[in-house]
Amino acid sequence: MTGQRSACKVVPCSLEDESFVFVSYGHLDSEVVFPIIEGIDASGYSVWYDKGINISSTWTDEIAVAILNCKVLVVFLTKESAASSYVRSEIEFALNNRIRVIPVYLDGIGAIPPGLALGLNATQGVTDVDSPERVVEQICEALAYNKVIGRDKARDVKIEYKRRSKLRSRVSSKPLYAAVLLLAIAIAAVGWFFLESHSAPEDAQARTFV
């Protein structure tokens, strides 16, 4: 299950995305993990992984920010990655901050150390890892279950939100227009009454001297 692969084709999403997946993995597992990341991305989900770290930034800070802002953390567990202090720190940080964790047991649940298994005991993981396609399918099912919004759906939601906001703006402005109209009518009526009340004595006085 381990090996080396030159690069993943997926460009990590922006940390400002409203709904994205944080991927935690051991670098020795890149050959297996990268095709799965590409499959998740091709399924319409935004993905962030350590390729997205800015060169000038402190990598631990950026990883922490990414975990705090992600919707779900997907961790690929093998004997090697489970022994990695970085992977375990990412899992613990996510759990401590109530970020949903989806473990993918590439080497089977039995390969995970008891301490780590205990922390993930209450989390439903992906165990059917016979093919990358099947893993991607299960991960996407878990993402949908956890209400992770895909890119296309997120765009539709934004458009619908803007449409409803404009509609609410139009509806809320109608009472204001009505109030302004009523005020204008009231002012006109008061002005007319004022003019009539002052012009009546003058007319009577004029009739007296005729």
PDB file of C-alpha atoms in Angstrom:
ATOM      1  CA  MET A   1       0.000   0.000   0.000  1.00  0.00           C
ATOM      2  CA  THR A   2       2.977   2.330   0.164  1.00  0.00           C
ATOM      3  CA  GLY A   3       5.109   3.982  -2.452  1.00  0.00           C
ATOM      4  CA  GLN A   4       6.058   7.252  -4.067  1.00  0.00           C
ATOM      5  CA  ARG A   5       4.205   9.324  -6.634  1.00  0.00           C
ATOM      6  CA  SER A   6       5.454  12.506  -8.218  1.00  0.00           C
ATOM      7  CA  ALA A   7       2.469  14.780  -7.671  1.00  0.00           C
ATOM      8  CA  CYS A   8      -1.260  14.989  -7.233  1.00  0.00           C
ATOM      9  CA  LYS A   9      -3.182  16.728 -10.016  1.00  0.00           C
ATOM     10  CA  VAL A  10      -5.606  18.373  -7.581  1.00  0.00           C
ATOM     11  CA  VAL A  11      -5.011  22.029  -6.737  1.00  0.00           C
ATOM     12  CA  PRO A  12      -5.889  22.533  -3.049  1.00  0.00           C
ATOM     13  CA  CYS A  13      -8.911  24.734  -2.537  1.00  0.00           C
ATOM     14  CA  SER A  14      -8.917  28.075  -0.765  1.00  0.00           C
ATOM     15  CA  LEU A  15      -9.288  28.020   3.010  1.00  0.00           C
ATOM     16  CA  GLU A  16     -12.091  30.537   2.533  1.00  0.00           C
ATOM     17  CA  ASP A  17     -14.297  27.952   0.818  1.00  0.00           C
ATOM     18  CA  GLU A  18     -17.489  27.409   2.789  1.00  0.00           C
ATOM     19  CA  SER A  19     -17.380  23.607   2.644  1.00  0.00           C
ATOM     20  CA  PHE A  20     -14.198  21.648   1.974  1.00  0.00           C
ATOM     21  CA  VAL A  21     -12.497  18.393   2.918  1.00  0.00           C
ATOM     22  CA  PHE A  22      -9.171  18.298   4.755  1.00  0.00           C
ATOM     23  CA  VAL A  23      -7.087  15.261   3.768  1.00  0.00           C
ATOM     24  CA  SER A  24      -4.605  13.825   6.267  1.00  0.00           C
ATOM     25  CA  TYR A  25      -2.165  11.143   5.076  1.00  0.00           C
ATOM     26  CA  GLY A  26       1.366   9.844   5.363  1.00  0.00           C
ATOM     27  CA  HIS A  27       3.657  10.833   2.511  1.00  0.00           C
ATOM     28  CA  LEU A  28       4.778   7.219   2.072  1.00  0.00           C
ATOM     29  CA  ASP A  29       1.175   6.457   1.056  1.00  0.00           C
ATOM     30  CA  SER A  30       1.056   9.077  -1.707  1.00  0.00           C
ATOM     31  CA  GLU A  31       0.888   6.510  -4.505  1.00  0.00           C
ATOM     32  CA  VAL A  32      -2.377   5.153  -3.089  1.00  0.00           C
ATOM     33  CA  VAL A  33      -3.820   8.353  -1.653  1.00  0.00           C
ATOM     34  CA  PHE A  34      -3.333  10.784  -4.560  1.00  0.00           C
ATOM     35  CA  PRO A  35      -5.631   8.932  -7.015  1.00  0.00           C
ATOM     36  CA  ILE A  36      -8.324   8.905  -4.322  1.00  0.00           C
ATOM     37  CA  ILE A  37      -7.894  12.642  -3.723  1.00  0.00           C
ATOM     38  CA  GLU A  38      -8.266  13.164  -7.464  1.00  0.00           C
ATOM     39  CA  GLY A  39     -11.427  11.042  -7.405  1.00  0.00           C
ATOM     40  CA  ILE A  40     -12.932  13.085  -4.567  1.00  0.00           C
ATOM     41  CA  ASP A  41     -12.127  16.286  -6.439  1.00  0.00           C
ATOM     42  CA  ALA A  42     -13.600  14.888  -9.672  1.00  0.00           C
ATOM     43  CA  SER A  43     -16.787  14.080  -7.739  1.00  0.00           C
ATOM     44  CA  GLY A  44     -17.273  17.811  -7.130  1.00  0.00           C
ATOM     45  CA  TYR A  45     -15.895  18.246  -3.611  1.00  0.00           C
ATOM     46  CA  SER A  46     -13.319  20.868  -2.674  1.00  0.00           C
ATOM     47  CA  VAL A  47     -10.192  19.326  -1.158  1.00  0.00           C
ATOM     48  CA  TRP A  48      -7.336  20.787   0.867  1.00  0.00           C
ATOM     49  CA  TYR A  49      -4.136  18.892   1.619  1.00  0.00           C
ATOM     50  CA  ASP A  50      -0.571  19.846   2.487  1.00  0.00           C
ATOM     51  CA  LYS A  51       0.306  20.852  -1.077  1.00  0.00           C
ATOM     52  CA  GLY A  52      -1.686  24.009  -0.351  1.00  0.00           C
ATOM     53  CA  ILE A  53       0.706  25.287   2.315  1.00  0.00           C
ATOM     54  CA  ASN A  54       2.282  28.625   1.436  1.00  0.00           C
ATOM     55  CA  ILE A  55       6.082  28.517   1.345  1.00  0.00           C
ATOM     56  CA  SER A  56       6.429  31.600   3.540  1.00  0.00           C
ATOM     57  CA  SER A  57       3.971  30.435   6.203  1.00  0.00           C
ATOM     58  CA  THR A  58       4.464  28.418   9.368  1.00  0.00           C
ATOM     59  CA  TRP A  59       3.125  25.064   8.211  1.00  0.00           C
ATOM     60  CA  THR A  60       1.700  24.009  11.580  1.00  0.00           C
ATOM     61  CA  ASP A  61      -0.303  27.236  11.802  1.00  0.00           C
ATOM     62  CA  GLU A  62      -1.709  26.822   8.304  1.00  0.00           C
ATOM     63  CA  ILE A  63      -2.627  23.187   8.918  1.00  0.00           C
ATOM     64  CA  ALA A  64      -4.399  24.162  12.145  1.00  0.00           C
ATOM     65  CA  VAL A  65      -6.354  26.891  10.330  1.00  0.00           C
ATOM     66  CA  ALA A  66      -7.266  24.454   7.547  1.00  0.00           C
ATOM     67  CA  ILE A  67      -8.564  21.869  10.019  1.00  0.00           C
ATOM     68  CA  LEU A  68     -10.603  24.443  11.931  1.00  0.00           C
ATOM     69  CA  ASN A  69     -12.207  25.665   8.712  1.00  0.00           C
ATOM     70  CA  CYS A  70     -12.865  22.325   7.048  1.00  0.00           C
ATOM     71  CA  LYS A  71     -16.214  20.597   7.098  1.00  0.00           C
ATOM     72  CA  VAL A  72     -14.770  17.081   7.442  1.00  0.00           C
ATOM     73  CA  LEU A  73     -11.293  15.614   7.919  1.00  0.00           C
ATOM     74  CA  VAL A  74     -10.591  12.461   5.910  1.00  0.00           C
ATOM     75  CA  VAL A  75      -7.573  10.553   7.215  1.00  0.00           C
ATOM     76  CA  PHE A  76      -5.924   7.685   5.331  1.00  0.00           C
ATOM     77  CA  LEU A  77      -4.596   5.210   7.870  1.00  0.00           C
ATOM     78  CA  THR A  78      -1.883   2.628   7.254  1.00  0.00           C
ATOM     79  CA  LYS A  79       0.686   1.158   9.603  1.00  0.00           C
ATOM     80  CA  GLU A  80       3.070   3.935   8.606  1.00  0.00           C
ATOM     81  CA  SER A  81       0.669   6.887   8.751  1.00  0.00           C
ATOM     82  CA  ALA A  82      -0.829   5.705  12.047  1.00  0.00           C
ATOM     83  CA  ALA A  83       2.662   5.865  13.532  1.00  0.00           C
ATOM     84  CA  SER A  84       3.220   9.411  12.218  1.00  0.00           C
ATOM     85  CA  SER A  85       3.116  12.053  14.938  1.00  0.00           C
ATOM     86  CA  TYR A  86       1.876  14.599  12.354  1.00  0.00           C
ATOM     87  CA  VAL A  87      -1.090  12.489  11.284  1.00  0.00           C
ATOM     88  CA  ARG A  88      -2.011  11.676  14.880  1.00  0.00           C
ATOM     89  CA  SER A  89      -1.742  15.360  15.846  1.00  0.00           C
ATOM     90  CA  GLU A  90      -4.094  16.313  13.004  1.00  0.00           C
ATOM     91  CA  ILE A  91      -6.628  13.686  14.114  1.00  0.00           C
ATOM     92  CA  GLU A  92      -6.467  14.718  17.762  1.00  0.00           C
ATOM     93  CA  PHE A  93      -6.704  18.411  16.893  1.00  0.00           C
ATOM     94  CA  ALA A  94      -9.785  17.767  14.750  1.00  0.00           C
ATOM     95  CA  LEU A  95     -11.502  15.655  17.404  1.00  0.00           C
ATOM     96  CA  ASN A  96     -10.707  18.160  20.153  1.00  0.00           C
ATOM     97  CA  ASN A  97     -12.331  20.892  18.050  1.00  0.00           C
ATOM     98  CA  ARG A  98     -15.355  18.751  17.164  1.00  0.00           C
ATOM     99  CA  ILE A  99     -14.443  18.415  13.516  1.00  0.00           C
ATOM    100  CA  ARG A 100     -15.919  15.286  11.954  1.00  0.00           C
ATOM    101  CA  VAL A 101     -13.244  12.676  11.145  1.00  0.00           C
ATOM    102  CA  ILE A 102     -13.703   9.973   8.490  1.00  0.00           C
ATOM    103  CA  PRO A 103     -10.956   7.327   8.769  1.00  0.00           C
ATOM    104  CA  VAL A 104     -10.036   5.273   5.713  1.00  0.00           C
ATOM    105  CA  TYR A 105      -8.392   2.035   6.871  1.00  0.00           C
ATOM    106  CA  LEU A 106      -6.114   1.206   3.959  1.00  0.00           C
ATOM    107  CA  ASP A 107      -4.375  -1.575   5.915  1.00  0.00           C
ATOM    108  CA  GLY A 108      -7.458  -2.696   7.852  1.00  0.00           C
ATOM    109  CA  ILE A 109      -8.649  -1.701  11.314  1.00  0.00           C
ATOM    110  CA  GLY A 110      -6.388  -4.274  12.938  1.00  0.00           C
ATOM    111  CA  ALA A 111      -3.298  -2.389  11.787  1.00  0.00           C
ATOM    112  CA  ILE A 112      -4.196   0.696  13.860  1.00  0.00           C
ATOM    113  CA  PRO A 113      -2.574   1.111  17.298  1.00  0.00           C
ATOM    114  CA  PRO A 114      -5.052   0.657  20.201  1.00  0.00           C
ATOM    115  CA  GLY A 115      -4.693   4.262  21.412  1.00  0.00           C
ATOM    116  CA  LEU A 116      -5.587   5.712  18.039  1.00  0.00           C
ATOM    117  CA  ALA A 117      -8.334   3.151  17.513  1.00  0.00           C
ATOM    118  CA  LEU A 118      -9.840   4.179  20.852  1.00  0.00           C
ATOM    119  CA  GLY A 119     -10.041   7.820  19.743  1.00  0.00           C
ATOM    120  CA  LEU A 120     -11.776   6.823  16.510  1.00  0.00           C
ATOM    121  CA  ASN A 121     -13.981   4.177  18.096  1.00  0.00           C
ATOM    122  CA  ALA A 122     -17.179   6.206  17.743  1.00  0.00           C
ATOM    123  CA  THR A 123     -16.445   7.151  14.122  1.00  0.00           C
ATOM    124  CA  GLN A 124     -17.728   5.148  11.175  1.00  0.00           C
ATOM    125  CA  GLY A 125     -14.829   4.519   8.806  1.00  0.00           C
ATOM    126  CA  VAL A 126     -14.172   3.228   5.304  1.00  0.00           C
ATOM    127  CA  THR A 127     -13.020  -0.400   5.357  1.00  0.00           C
ATOM    128  CA  ASP A 128     -13.802  -1.615   1.837  1.00  0.00           C
ATOM    129  CA  VAL A 129     -10.561  -0.619   0.142  1.00  0.00           C
ATOM    130  CA  ASP A 130     -10.340  -3.155  -2.685  1.00  0.00           C
ATOM    131  CA  SER A 131     -10.159  -0.413  -5.326  1.00  0.00           C
ATOM    132  CA  PRO A 132      -9.631   3.373  -5.432  1.00  0.00           C
ATOM    133  CA  GLU A 133     -13.036   3.751  -7.128  1.00  0.00           C
ATOM    134  CA  ARG A 134     -14.789   1.963  -4.268  1.00  0.00           C
ATOM    135  CA  VAL A 135     -12.947   4.066  -1.678  1.00  0.00           C
ATOM    136  CA  VAL A 136     -13.931   7.286  -3.474  1.00  0.00           C
ATOM    137  CA  GLU A 137     -17.543   6.123  -3.628  1.00  0.00           C
ATOM    138  CA  GLN A 138     -17.677   5.408   0.113  1.00  0.00           C
ATOM    139  CA  ILE A 139     -15.961   8.671   1.018  1.00  0.00           C
ATOM    140  CA  CYS A 140     -18.407  10.656  -1.129  1.00  0.00           C
ATOM    141  CA  GLU A 141     -21.323   8.859   0.535  1.00  0.00           C
ATOM    142  CA  ALA A 142     -19.908   9.814   3.931  1.00  0.00           C
ATOM    143  CA  LEU A 143     -19.390  13.421   2.818  1.00  0.00           C
ATOM    144  CA  ALA A 144     -22.978  13.673   1.617  1.00  0.00           C
ATOM    145  CA  TYR A 145     -24.191  12.153   4.904  1.00  0.00           C
ATOM    146  CA  ASN A 146     -22.207  14.791   6.814  1.00  0.00           C
ATOM    147  CA  LYS A 147     -23.743  17.559   4.681  1.00  0.00           C
ATOM    148  CA  VAL A 148     -20.545  18.534   2.895  1.00  0.00           C
ATOM    149  CA  ILE A 149     -21.642  20.679  -0.046  1.00  0.00           C
ATOM    150  CA  GLY A 150     -20.033  20.070  -3.427  1.00  0.00           C
ATOM    151  CA  ARG A 151     -18.765  22.940  -5.573  1.00  0.00           C
ATOM    152  CA  ASP A 152     -21.716  22.953  -8.007  1.00  0.00           C
ATOM    153  CA  LYS A 153     -24.254  22.756  -5.196  1.00  0.00           C
ATOM    154  CA  ALA A 154     -22.502  25.537  -3.287  1.00  0.00           C
ATOM    155  CA  ARG A 155     -22.678  27.753  -6.389  1.00  0.00           C
ATOM    156  CA  ASP A 156     -26.411  26.999  -6.766  1.00  0.00           C
ATOM    157  CA  VAL A 157     -26.990  27.805  -3.091  1.00  0.00           C
ATOM    158  CA  LYS A 158     -25.222  31.163  -3.443  1.00  0.00           C
ATOM    159  CA  ILE A 159     -27.286  32.063  -6.514  1.00  0.00           C
ATOM    160  CA  GLU A 160     -30.512  31.079  -4.754  1.00  0.00           C
ATOM    161  CA  TYR A 161     -29.502  33.048  -1.648  1.00  0.00           C
ATOM    162  CA  LYS A 162     -28.837  36.165  -3.715  1.00  0.00           C
ATOM    163  CA  ARG A 163     -32.183  35.751  -5.504  1.00  0.00           C
ATOM    164  CA  ARG A 164     -34.066  35.424  -2.230  1.00  0.00           C
ATOM    165  CA  SER A 165     -32.189  38.373  -0.737  1.00  0.00           C
ATOM    166  CA  LYS A 166     -33.261  40.573  -3.650  1.00  0.00           C
ATOM    167  CA  LEU A 167     -36.839  39.348  -3.315  1.00  0.00           C
ATOM    168  CA  ARG A 168     -36.865  40.065   0.417  1.00  0.00           C
ATOM    169  CA  SER A 169     -35.441  43.505  -0.288  1.00  0.00           C
ATOM    170  CA  ARG A 170     -38.254  44.244  -2.728  1.00  0.00           C
ATOM    171  CA  VAL A 171     -40.928  42.946  -0.367  1.00  0.00           C
ATOM    172  CA  SER A 172     -39.546  44.809   2.646  1.00  0.00           C
ATOM    173  CA  SER A 173     -39.393  48.074   0.662  1.00  0.00           C
ATOM    174  CA  LYS A 174     -43.133  48.020  -0.162  1.00  0.00           C
ATOM    175  CA  PRO A 175     -44.294  48.990   3.367  1.00  0.00           C
ATOM    176  CA  LEU A 176     -41.783  51.851   3.304  1.00  0.00           C
ATOM    177  CA  TYR A 177     -43.161  53.146   0.015  1.00  0.00           C
ATOM    178  CA  ALA A 178     -46.702  52.913   1.398  1.00  0.00           C
ATOM    179  CA  ALA A 179     -45.731  54.781   4.576  1.00  0.00           C
ATOM    180  CA  VAL A 180     -44.051  57.548   2.577  1.00  0.00           C
ATOM    181  CA  LEU A 181     -47.119  57.863   0.341  1.00  0.00           C
ATOM    182  CA  LEU A 182     -49.480  58.075   3.325  1.00  0.00           C
ATOM    183  CA  LEU A 183     -47.260  60.688   4.953  1.00  0.00           C
ATOM    184  CA  ALA A 184     -47.263  62.757   1.770  1.00  0.00           C
ATOM    185  CA  ILE A 185     -51.072  62.547   1.578  1.00  0.00           C
ATOM    186  CA  ALA A 186     -51.373  63.552   5.228  1.00  0.00           C
ATOM    187  CA  ILE A 187     -49.074  66.551   4.751  1.00  0.00           C
ATOM    188  CA  ALA A 188     -51.015  67.631   1.675  1.00  0.00           C
ATOM    189  CA  ALA A 189     -54.318  67.323   3.556  1.00  0.00           C
ATOM    190  CA  VAL A 190     -53.024  69.381   6.505  1.00  0.00           C
ATOM    191  CA  GLY A 191     -51.700  72.025   4.133  1.00  0.00           C
ATOM    192  CA  TRP A 192     -54.994  72.198   2.273  1.00  0.00           C
ATOM    193  CA  PHE A 193     -56.945  72.497   5.557  1.00  0.00           C
ATOM    194  CA  PHE A 194     -54.594  75.214   6.779  1.00  0.00           C
ATOM    195  CA  LEU A 195     -55.017  77.258   3.612  1.00  0.00           C
ATOM    196  CA  GLU A 196     -58.803  76.874   3.654  1.00  0.00           C
ATOM    197  CA  SER A 197     -59.103  77.871   7.302  1.00  0.00           C
ATOM    198  CA  HIS A 198     -57.132  81.067   6.720  1.00  0.00           C
ATOM    199  CA  SER A 199     -58.754  82.073   3.456  1.00  0.00           C
ATOM    200  CA  ALA A 200     -62.388  81.766   4.737  1.00  0.00           C
ATOM    201  CA  PRO A 201     -62.352  84.859   7.092  1.00  0.00           C
ATOM    202  CA  GLU A 202     -60.805  86.978   4.368  1.00  0.00           C
ATOM    203  CA  ASP A 203     -63.626  86.007   1.989  1.00  0.00           C
ATOM    204  CA  ALA A 204     -66.251  86.858   4.659  1.00  0.00           C
ATOM    205  CA  GLN A 205     -64.632  90.233   5.362  1.00  0.00           C
ATOM    206  CA  ALA A 206     -64.584  91.028   1.675  1.00  0.00           C
ATOM    207  CA  ARG A 207     -68.294  90.208   1.393  1.00  0.00           C
ATOM    208  CA  THR A 208     -69.051  92.565   4.375  1.00  0.00           C
ATOM    209  CA  PHE A 209     -67.636  95.631   2.715  1.00  0.00           C
ATOM    210  CA  VAL A 210     -69.252  95.047  -0.638  1.00  0.00           C
TER     211      VAL A 210
END
